[in-house]
Short mmCIF file of C-alpha atoms in Angstrom, two decimals:
data_model
loop_
_atom_site.label_atom_id
_atom_site.label_comp_id
_atom_site.label_asym_id
_atom_site.label_seq_id
_atom_site.Cartn_x
_atom_site.Cartn_y
_atom_site.Cartn_z
CA MET A 214 40.58 78.86 -45.80
CA SER A 215 36.68 79.03 -45.15
CA SER A 216 36.53 81.62 -41.71
CA HIS A 217 32.55 80.21 -42.01
CA SER A 218 30.53 77.45 -40.36
CA PRO A 219 29.37 75.21 -43.89
CA HIS A 220 25.91 75.60 -44.96
CA GLY A 221 25.41 78.45 -44.67
CA GLN A 222 25.35 78.55 -40.15
CA SER A 223 26.49 82.48 -38.79
CA PRO A 224 30.05 82.39 -39.28
CA LEU A 225 33.01 81.05 -36.76
CA ARG A 226 32.84 83.10 -33.18
CA THR A 227 36.39 82.81 -31.08
CA VAL A 228 37.01 83.61 -27.75
CA GLN A 229 40.74 85.24 -27.85
CA VAL A 230 42.11 84.93 -24.04
CA LEU A 231 44.85 87.24 -22.34
CA GLY A 232 45.78 87.53 -18.88
CA GLY A 233 46.54 91.62 -18.79
CA GLY A 234 50.37 91.90 -18.92
CA ASN A 235 52.25 90.13 -21.20
CA ALA A 236 53.12 92.83 -23.87
CA ALA A 237 54.17 90.77 -26.52
CA SER A 238 50.99 88.48 -26.49
CA SER A 239 48.85 90.87 -26.49
CA THR A 240 50.12 93.12 -29.35
CA HIS A 241 50.05 89.80 -31.04
CA VAL A 242 45.88 89.45 -29.70
CA ARG A 243 45.77 92.92 -31.60
CA SER A 244 46.75 91.39 -34.95
CA LEU A 245 45.06 88.17 -34.92
CA ALA A 246 41.69 89.86 -34.40
CA ALA A 247 42.16 92.43 -36.82
CA GLY A 248 42.90 89.78 -38.89
CA LEU A 249 40.58 87.35 -38.22
CA VAL A 250 38.01 90.26 -38.51
CA ALA A 251 38.72 91.08 -41.88
CA ARG A 252 38.74 87.62 -42.64
CA GLY A 253 34.49 87.79 -41.43
CA VAL A 254 35.91 85.56 -37.70
CA ARG A 255 33.69 86.97 -34.70
CA VAL A 256 36.30 88.06 -32.15
CA THR A 257 35.64 88.07 -28.49
CA VAL A 258 38.76 89.30 -26.50
CA CYS A 259 38.53 88.48 -22.33
CA ALA A 260 41.09 90.67 -21.22
CA PRO A 261 40.76 93.56 -18.21
CA THR A 262 40.08 96.61 -19.59
CA GLU A 263 43.24 98.46 -19.49
CA ALA A 264 44.26 96.36 -21.18
CA ASP A 265 41.56 97.84 -24.07
CA HIS A 266 42.44 101.01 -23.67
CA THR A 267 46.48 100.23 -24.20
CA TYR A 268 46.02 97.51 -27.26
CA ASP A 269 42.31 99.19 -28.62
CA PHE A 270 41.07 95.49 -29.17
CA THR A 271 37.88 96.98 -30.10
CA GLY A 272 38.93 99.22 -32.75
CA ALA A 273 41.04 96.18 -34.47
CA GLY A 274 36.92 94.91 -34.48
CA ALA A 275 36.94 92.08 -31.55
CA GLU A 276 33.82 93.14 -28.58
CA HIS A 277 35.84 93.92 -26.21
CA ARG A 278 34.44 91.44 -22.65
CA HIS A 279 36.23 92.64 -18.97
CA VAL A 280 37.48 89.56 -17.91
CA PRO A 281 39.52 90.58 -14.43
CA ARG A 282 43.47 88.86 -13.78
CA SER A 283 43.37 85.60 -12.94
CA SER A 284 44.26 86.85 -9.12
CA ASP A 285 40.99 88.11 -9.05
CA PRO A 286 38.22 85.08 -7.62
CA GLY A 287 35.22 86.74 -10.02
CA ALA A 288 37.81 85.86 -13.08
CA VAL A 289 36.86 82.22 -14.31
CA SER A 290 33.24 82.91 -13.85
CA ALA A 291 33.44 86.15 -15.95
CA LEU A 292 35.29 84.36 -18.27
CA ARG A 293 33.16 80.88 -18.50
CA ALA A 294 29.88 83.61 -19.38
CA ALA A 295 31.90 84.82 -22.12
CA CYS A 296 32.83 81.58 -23.88
CA THR A 297 29.03 80.03 -23.70
CA ASP A 298 28.36 80.60 -27.26
CA ALA A 299 32.59 80.45 -28.43
CA ASP A 300 33.12 77.50 -31.32
CA LEU A 301 36.77 78.26 -30.38
CA VAL A 302 38.53 79.76 -27.60
CA HIS A 303 42.32 80.72 -28.07
CA ALA A 304 44.11 81.50 -24.93
CA HIS A 305 47.77 83.23 -24.48
CA GLY A 306 50.64 82.64 -21.64
CA LEU A 307 50.13 80.00 -18.90
CA HIS A 308 47.43 81.81 -16.37
CA ALA A 309 45.60 82.86 -19.46
CA SER A 310 44.99 79.22 -20.50
CA PHE A 311 45.34 77.84 -16.96
CA ARG A 312 41.94 79.50 -16.51
CA ALA A 313 40.44 78.81 -20.07
CA VAL A 314 41.02 75.27 -19.36
CA LEU A 315 39.06 75.99 -15.50
CA ALA A 316 35.87 77.92 -18.30
CA LEU A 317 35.83 75.72 -20.57
CA GLY A 318 35.25 72.45 -17.57
CA GLY A 319 32.89 70.24 -19.55
CA ARG A 320 31.99 71.88 -22.79
CA ASP A 321 33.68 70.75 -25.32
CA THR A 322 34.52 73.97 -26.51
CA PRO A 323 38.05 73.28 -28.99
CA LEU A 324 40.97 74.87 -26.82
CA VAL A 325 43.86 76.41 -28.56
CA VAL A 326 46.67 77.71 -25.87
CA THR A 327 49.78 79.49 -27.90
CA TRP A 328 53.22 79.65 -25.86
CA HIS A 329 54.00 82.60 -26.14
CA ASP A 330 57.23 82.25 -23.90
CA ARG A 331 58.33 80.27 -20.79
CA ALA A 332 56.87 81.05 -17.31
CA TYR A 333 59.26 81.93 -14.50
CA ALA A 334 59.54 80.98 -10.54
CA GLU A 335 61.83 79.99 -8.17
CA GLY A 336 61.01 77.54 -5.44
CA ALA A 337 57.48 76.44 -4.48
CA ARG A 338 55.83 78.54 -7.12
CA ALA A 339 57.78 76.47 -9.88
CA HIS A 340 56.21 73.91 -8.51
CA LEU A 341 53.21 75.46 -9.09
CA LEU A 342 53.82 76.40 -12.70
CA ARG A 343 54.83 72.63 -13.42
CA LEU A 344 51.50 71.50 -12.69
CA LEU A 345 49.63 74.47 -14.22
CA GLU A 346 51.55 73.82 -17.08
CA ARG A 347 51.17 70.25 -16.79
CA ARG A 348 47.32 70.46 -16.58
CA VAL A 349 46.85 73.09 -19.06
CA ALA A 350 49.30 70.92 -21.47
CA ARG A 351 47.32 68.41 -21.32
CA GLY A 352 43.30 70.24 -21.51
CA ALA A 353 44.04 71.91 -24.99
CA ALA A 354 43.35 70.46 -28.44
CA VAL A 355 45.94 72.37 -30.41
CA VAL A 356 49.61 74.34 -27.79
CA LEU A 357 51.32 76.51 -30.90
CA GLY A 358 54.56 77.49 -29.79
CA THR A 359 56.20 80.45 -30.87
CA THR A 360 59.94 78.41 -30.66
CA SER A 361 60.87 74.91 -31.59
CA GLY A 362 62.23 74.65 -27.80
CA LEU A 363 58.21 75.67 -26.26
CA VAL A 364 56.59 73.16 -28.96
CA ASP A 365 59.41 70.48 -27.48
CA ARG A 366 58.38 71.05 -23.67
CA ALA A 367 54.32 71.61 -24.39
CA ARG A 368 54.96 67.91 -25.25
CA ARG A 369 57.45 66.54 -22.55
CA THR A 370 54.79 68.32 -21.08
CA GLY A 371 51.83 66.43 -21.41
CA ALA A 372 49.77 67.61 -25.53
CA ARG A 373 48.34 65.74 -26.99
CA ASP A 374 49.09 67.86 -30.16
CA ALA A 375 51.95 71.00 -29.93
CA ARG A 376 52.78 72.47 -33.49
CA LEU A 377 55.23 75.09 -34.09
CA ALA A 378 53.60 78.73 -34.80
CA ALA A 379 56.10 81.69 -35.28
CA VAL A 380 53.63 84.82 -34.64
CA ALA A 381 54.78 88.11 -36.70
CA LEU A 382 55.86 91.59 -35.51
CA PRO A 383 53.22 93.94 -35.65
CA GLY A 384 54.53 97.51 -36.11
CA ALA A 385 58.33 96.37 -37.47
CA ARG A 386 59.76 99.39 -39.64
CA ARG A 387 62.94 98.37 -40.94
CA ALA A 388 65.62 101.32 -40.25
CA GLU A 389 65.40 103.02 -43.75
CA GLU A 390 61.85 103.32 -43.45
CA ASP A 391 61.61 106.20 -41.17
CA PRO A 392 64.62 108.92 -41.42
CA GLU A 393 63.35 110.94 -39.03
CA ARG A 394 63.57 109.37 -35.54
CA PRO A 395 64.44 111.54 -33.60
CA ARG A 396 67.72 110.35 -32.67
CA ALA A 397 69.78 112.48 -31.56
CA LYS A 398 66.85 114.24 -29.24
CA VAL A 399 66.47 110.63 -28.26
CA ARG A 400 70.54 110.74 -27.30
CA ALA A 401 71.06 114.24 -25.66
CA GLU A 402 67.75 113.08 -22.95
CA LEU A 403 70.18 110.68 -22.38
CA GLY A 404 73.64 112.34 -22.09
CA VAL A 405 74.96 109.80 -24.79
CA VAL A 406 75.41 112.81 -27.78
CA GLU A 407 79.81 111.99 -27.33
CA ARG A 408 78.89 108.82 -26.27
CA PRO A 409 78.03 104.90 -26.54
CA LEU A 410 75.14 103.83 -26.21
CA LEU A 411 73.74 100.03 -25.00
CA LEU A 412 69.87 99.96 -24.69
CA ALA A 413 68.78 96.36 -22.97
CA VAL A 414 64.73 96.21 -22.85
CA GLY A 415 62.87 94.20 -20.68
CA SER A 416 60.80 93.35 -17.30
CA LEU A 417 63.31 93.62 -14.10
CA ASP A 418 62.59 90.05 -13.23
CA ARG A 419 65.96 87.63 -12.30
CA HIS A 420 66.05 85.51 -15.63
CA ARG A 421 66.40 88.05 -17.53
CA GLY A 422 70.46 88.05 -16.88
CA TYR A 423 70.61 91.70 -15.57
CA ASP A 424 73.14 90.96 -12.53
CA VAL A 425 75.31 89.22 -15.43
CA LEU A 426 75.21 92.58 -17.57
CA LEU A 427 76.25 94.75 -14.54
CA ASP A 428 78.73 92.04 -13.69
CA ALA A 429 79.61 93.31 -17.21
CA ALA A 430 79.34 96.72 -17.50
CA HIS A 431 82.82 97.02 -15.41
CA ALA A 432 84.64 96.33 -18.27
CA LEU A 433 82.68 99.51 -19.60
CA LEU A 434 84.67 101.24 -17.34
CA ARG A 435 87.84 101.31 -19.05
CA LEU A 436 86.96 102.64 -21.92
CA ASP A 437 86.95 106.78 -23.15
CA PRO A 438 85.07 107.80 -23.27
CA VAL A 439 82.60 106.03 -20.94
CA PRO A 440 79.52 104.09 -22.75
CA LEU A 441 75.87 104.44 -21.21
CA VAL A 442 73.91 101.09 -20.82
CA ALA A 443 70.09 102.43 -21.02
CA LEU A 444 67.75 99.89 -19.41
CA ALA A 445 64.26 100.19 -20.51
CA GLY A 446 61.71 97.76 -17.84
CA GLU A 447 59.87 97.97 -14.13
CA GLY A 448 60.16 95.04 -11.91
CA PRO A 449 60.62 94.32 -8.59
CA LEU A 450 64.25 93.72 -9.11
CA ARG A 451 64.89 97.34 -9.58
CA ALA A 452 65.82 98.33 -5.80
CA ASP A 453 68.08 95.20 -5.87
CA LEU A 454 69.43 96.86 -9.01
CA GLN A 455 69.53 101.13 -8.55
CA ARG A 456 71.50 99.88 -5.42
CA ARG A 457 74.73 98.15 -7.35
CA ILE A 458 74.68 100.56 -9.84
CA GLU A 459 75.22 102.94 -6.23
CA ASP A 460 77.62 101.58 -4.72
CA GLU A 461 79.71 99.90 -7.37
CA GLU A 462 79.68 103.66 -9.68
CA LEU A 463 78.75 101.36 -12.88
CA PRO A 464 77.54 103.10 -16.89
CA VAL A 465 74.17 101.84 -16.15
CA ARG A 466 70.70 103.49 -15.73
CA LEU A 467 67.47 102.29 -15.73
CA LEU A 468 64.94 104.13 -17.49
CA GLY A 469 61.35 102.57 -16.43
CA ARG A 470 58.75 101.27 -18.27
CA ARG A 471 59.48 103.35 -21.73
CA ASP A 472 56.91 103.54 -24.87
CA ASP A 473 58.86 104.52 -27.34
CA VAL A 474 61.72 101.29 -27.40
CA ALA A 475 61.72 102.22 -31.69
CA GLU A 476 63.02 105.48 -31.27
CA LEU A 477 65.44 104.30 -28.15
CA LEU A 478 66.86 101.52 -30.54
CA ALA A 479 67.67 104.09 -33.29
CA ALA A 480 69.67 106.00 -31.40
CA ALA A 481 71.44 102.91 -29.40
CA ASP A 482 75.14 101.98 -31.60
CA LEU A 483 74.41 98.04 -29.72
CA ALA A 484 71.38 96.22 -28.30
CA VAL A 485 71.73 93.37 -25.66
CA LEU A 486 69.67 90.71 -24.37
CA PRO A 487 71.76 89.41 -21.03
CA GLY A 488 68.92 86.51 -20.26
CA ALA A 489 68.16 83.17 -22.13
CA GLU A 490 65.01 83.76 -23.66
CA GLU A 491 63.15 80.94 -24.81
CA GLY A 492 59.88 82.14 -26.38
CA ARG A 493 60.33 84.97 -30.01
CA SER A 494 62.17 88.04 -28.22
CA VAL A 495 60.72 90.81 -28.97
CA LEU A 496 64.33 92.98 -28.32
CA ALA A 497 65.63 90.95 -30.79
CA GLN A 498 63.14 90.96 -33.37
CA GLU A 499 63.19 95.46 -33.75
CA ALA A 500 66.65 95.92 -33.36
CA LEU A 501 67.23 93.57 -36.16
CA HIS A 502 64.51 95.43 -38.02
CA ALA A 503 66.62 98.67 -36.95
CA CYS A 504 69.83 97.37 -38.12
CA VAL A 505 71.19 97.97 -34.79
CA PRO A 506 73.61 95.23 -34.04
CA LEU A 507 72.79 93.29 -31.27
CA VAL A 508 75.03 90.97 -28.85
CA ALA A 509 72.69 88.16 -26.93
CA VAL A 510 72.84 85.50 -24.76
CA ARG A 511 73.38 82.12 -26.93
CA THR A 512 70.27 79.63 -26.48
CA PRO A 513 68.15 77.46 -28.54
CA GLY A 514 65.72 80.05 -29.58
CA VAL A 515 67.47 82.89 -29.57
CA ARG A 516 69.64 81.25 -32.47
CA GLU A 517 66.66 79.77 -34.31
CA LEU A 518 65.34 83.50 -34.43
CA VAL A 519 68.49 85.27 -34.91
CA GLY A 520 70.86 82.91 -37.43
CA ASP A 521 73.87 84.30 -37.20
CA ALA A 522 72.86 88.41 -37.49
CA ALA A 523 73.33 88.61 -33.74
CA VAL A 524 77.25 87.66 -31.50
CA LEU A 525 75.74 84.91 -29.27
CA VAL A 526 77.82 84.49 -25.76
CA PRO A 527 77.04 81.89 -23.09
CA GLN A 528 75.11 82.62 -20.97
CA GLY A 529 75.39 83.48 -17.26
CA ASP A 530 78.92 85.03 -18.51
CA SER A 531 79.50 87.93 -17.93
CA VAL A 532 82.86 88.32 -19.51
CA ALA A 533 82.42 87.07 -22.51
CA LEU A 534 79.56 89.31 -22.25
CA ALA A 535 81.90 92.45 -21.36
CA ALA A 536 84.52 91.27 -24.83
CA ALA A 537 81.64 91.33 -27.16
CA VAL A 538 80.41 94.72 -25.91
CA VAL A 539 83.89 96.28 -26.34
CA ARG A 540 84.59 94.23 -29.48
CA LEU A 541 81.47 95.57 -30.96
CA LEU A 542 81.95 99.22 -30.01
CA GLY A 543 85.56 99.55 -31.88
CA ALA A 544 84.85 97.97 -34.78
CA PRO A 545 82.57 100.06 -36.77
CA GLU A 546 82.78 98.01 -39.82
CA GLU A 547 81.58 95.08 -38.17
CA ARG A 548 78.84 96.39 -36.83
CA GLU A 549 77.56 97.84 -40.25
CA LEU A 550 77.74 94.26 -41.28
CA LEU A 551 75.45 92.81 -38.94
CA GLY A 552 73.18 95.22 -39.00
CA ALA A 553 72.24 94.14 -42.95
CA ALA A 554 72.57 90.66 -41.88
CA GLY A 555 70.09 91.35 -39.26
CA LEU A 556 67.62 93.01 -42.40
CA ARG A 557 68.41 90.31 -43.94
CA GLN A 558 66.81 88.03 -40.71
CA ALA A 559 64.35 89.83 -40.78
CA ALA A 560 63.32 89.36 -44.12
CA THR A 561 62.50 85.79 -43.43
CA TRP A 562 60.13 85.64 -40.30
CA PRO A 563 56.76 85.93 -40.94
CA SER A 564 53.95 88.08 -41.90
CA GLU A 565 50.95 89.32 -39.95
CA ASP A 566 48.86 87.37 -42.57
CA GLU A 567 51.19 85.17 -42.97
CA THR A 568 51.00 84.19 -39.58
CA VAL A 569 46.79 85.07 -38.91
CA ALA A 570 46.20 82.38 -42.18
CA GLN A 571 48.40 79.42 -39.55
CA VAL A 572 46.36 80.13 -37.10
CA LEU A 573 42.82 80.33 -38.93
CA SER A 574 43.80 77.31 -40.21
CA VAL A 575 43.66 75.65 -37.23
CA TYR A 576 40.88 77.02 -36.14
CA ASP A 577 39.06 75.16 -39.19
CA GLU A 578 40.73 72.45 -38.90
CA LEU A 579 39.20 72.25 -35.34
CA THR A 580 35.78 73.47 -35.80
CA ARG A 581 35.28 72.10 -38.93
CA PRO A 582 33.94 68.55 -37.31
CA LEU A 583 31.98 69.75 -35.08
CA ALA A 584 30.57 71.83 -37.65
CA MET A 585 29.44 68.90 -40.01
CA ILE A 586 27.17 67.54 -36.70
#
């Protein structure tokens, strides 16, 4: 597998395009950039400056170019300038991919798009998102989906070439590799020294299923001691969720945005994924790596990811969700078995090197004919 153009030409130059808001795609691009640079590829990451501060693309050996978020009218022109000498452009996420399609209009530069998850919206905005998906799918040389469901969606939307490309979870640590995690300190901070702790992580958006989680939390009030459900994340539903928690006196705490999810997971008795996930859920991956039992909504993407290493319940069924949580809290042996199964399942996922190698093979396939002209 070559990272250089043939006949002594200069190294392959790729441009990675990010919208700047999604943690999973930004972490993947950071890992991808480091792996590509190590293989002799020149990498430019186009993203807002704050994204480089958070994910340190330059520290991975990439050049960073500031490109404003999609709401900025100058975003497309800035991206067009950054892509001028690129051999290939790789965009991550729907909005970043749409900007890349616009920026490359009229050029023969190959465009690779990775769909990490499905974009969600309601009403008129949902129709707009479908139009964007169609434009991106038809404008890309290759669409890479992180789950089989996303690949199928890309094909239905009109992609000429859609392939499965499951991405690694950079930096995930097995539970036994770090026995000194501050479990007691985190549990004391949350006030759950003598109570079970359930953890949910994700943006506070409607499709995440937090209304179902709050419905299920009523069943926890009957337990002694009453568990605490900690929800790490921010989003537009925060005020509505907080109002419900207070009005219904639910054992739920909104933690806001946190950068210590690994420590929160290490302190948790259970992880809960109450909403539909079409991409590779970061929480599910981190929970299984950390040997933390997981209760999740049964969707094709989640089942593909976790196999039999989690308890899966029907989407939107708060009764089933509550029953699964209550049963596991009373069954330490089953929790231990699930934790061990999670480690075995995590061992089947691709490594960072394997992820980079697959992406680079796609790059070589798309650029080799051009280099021979």
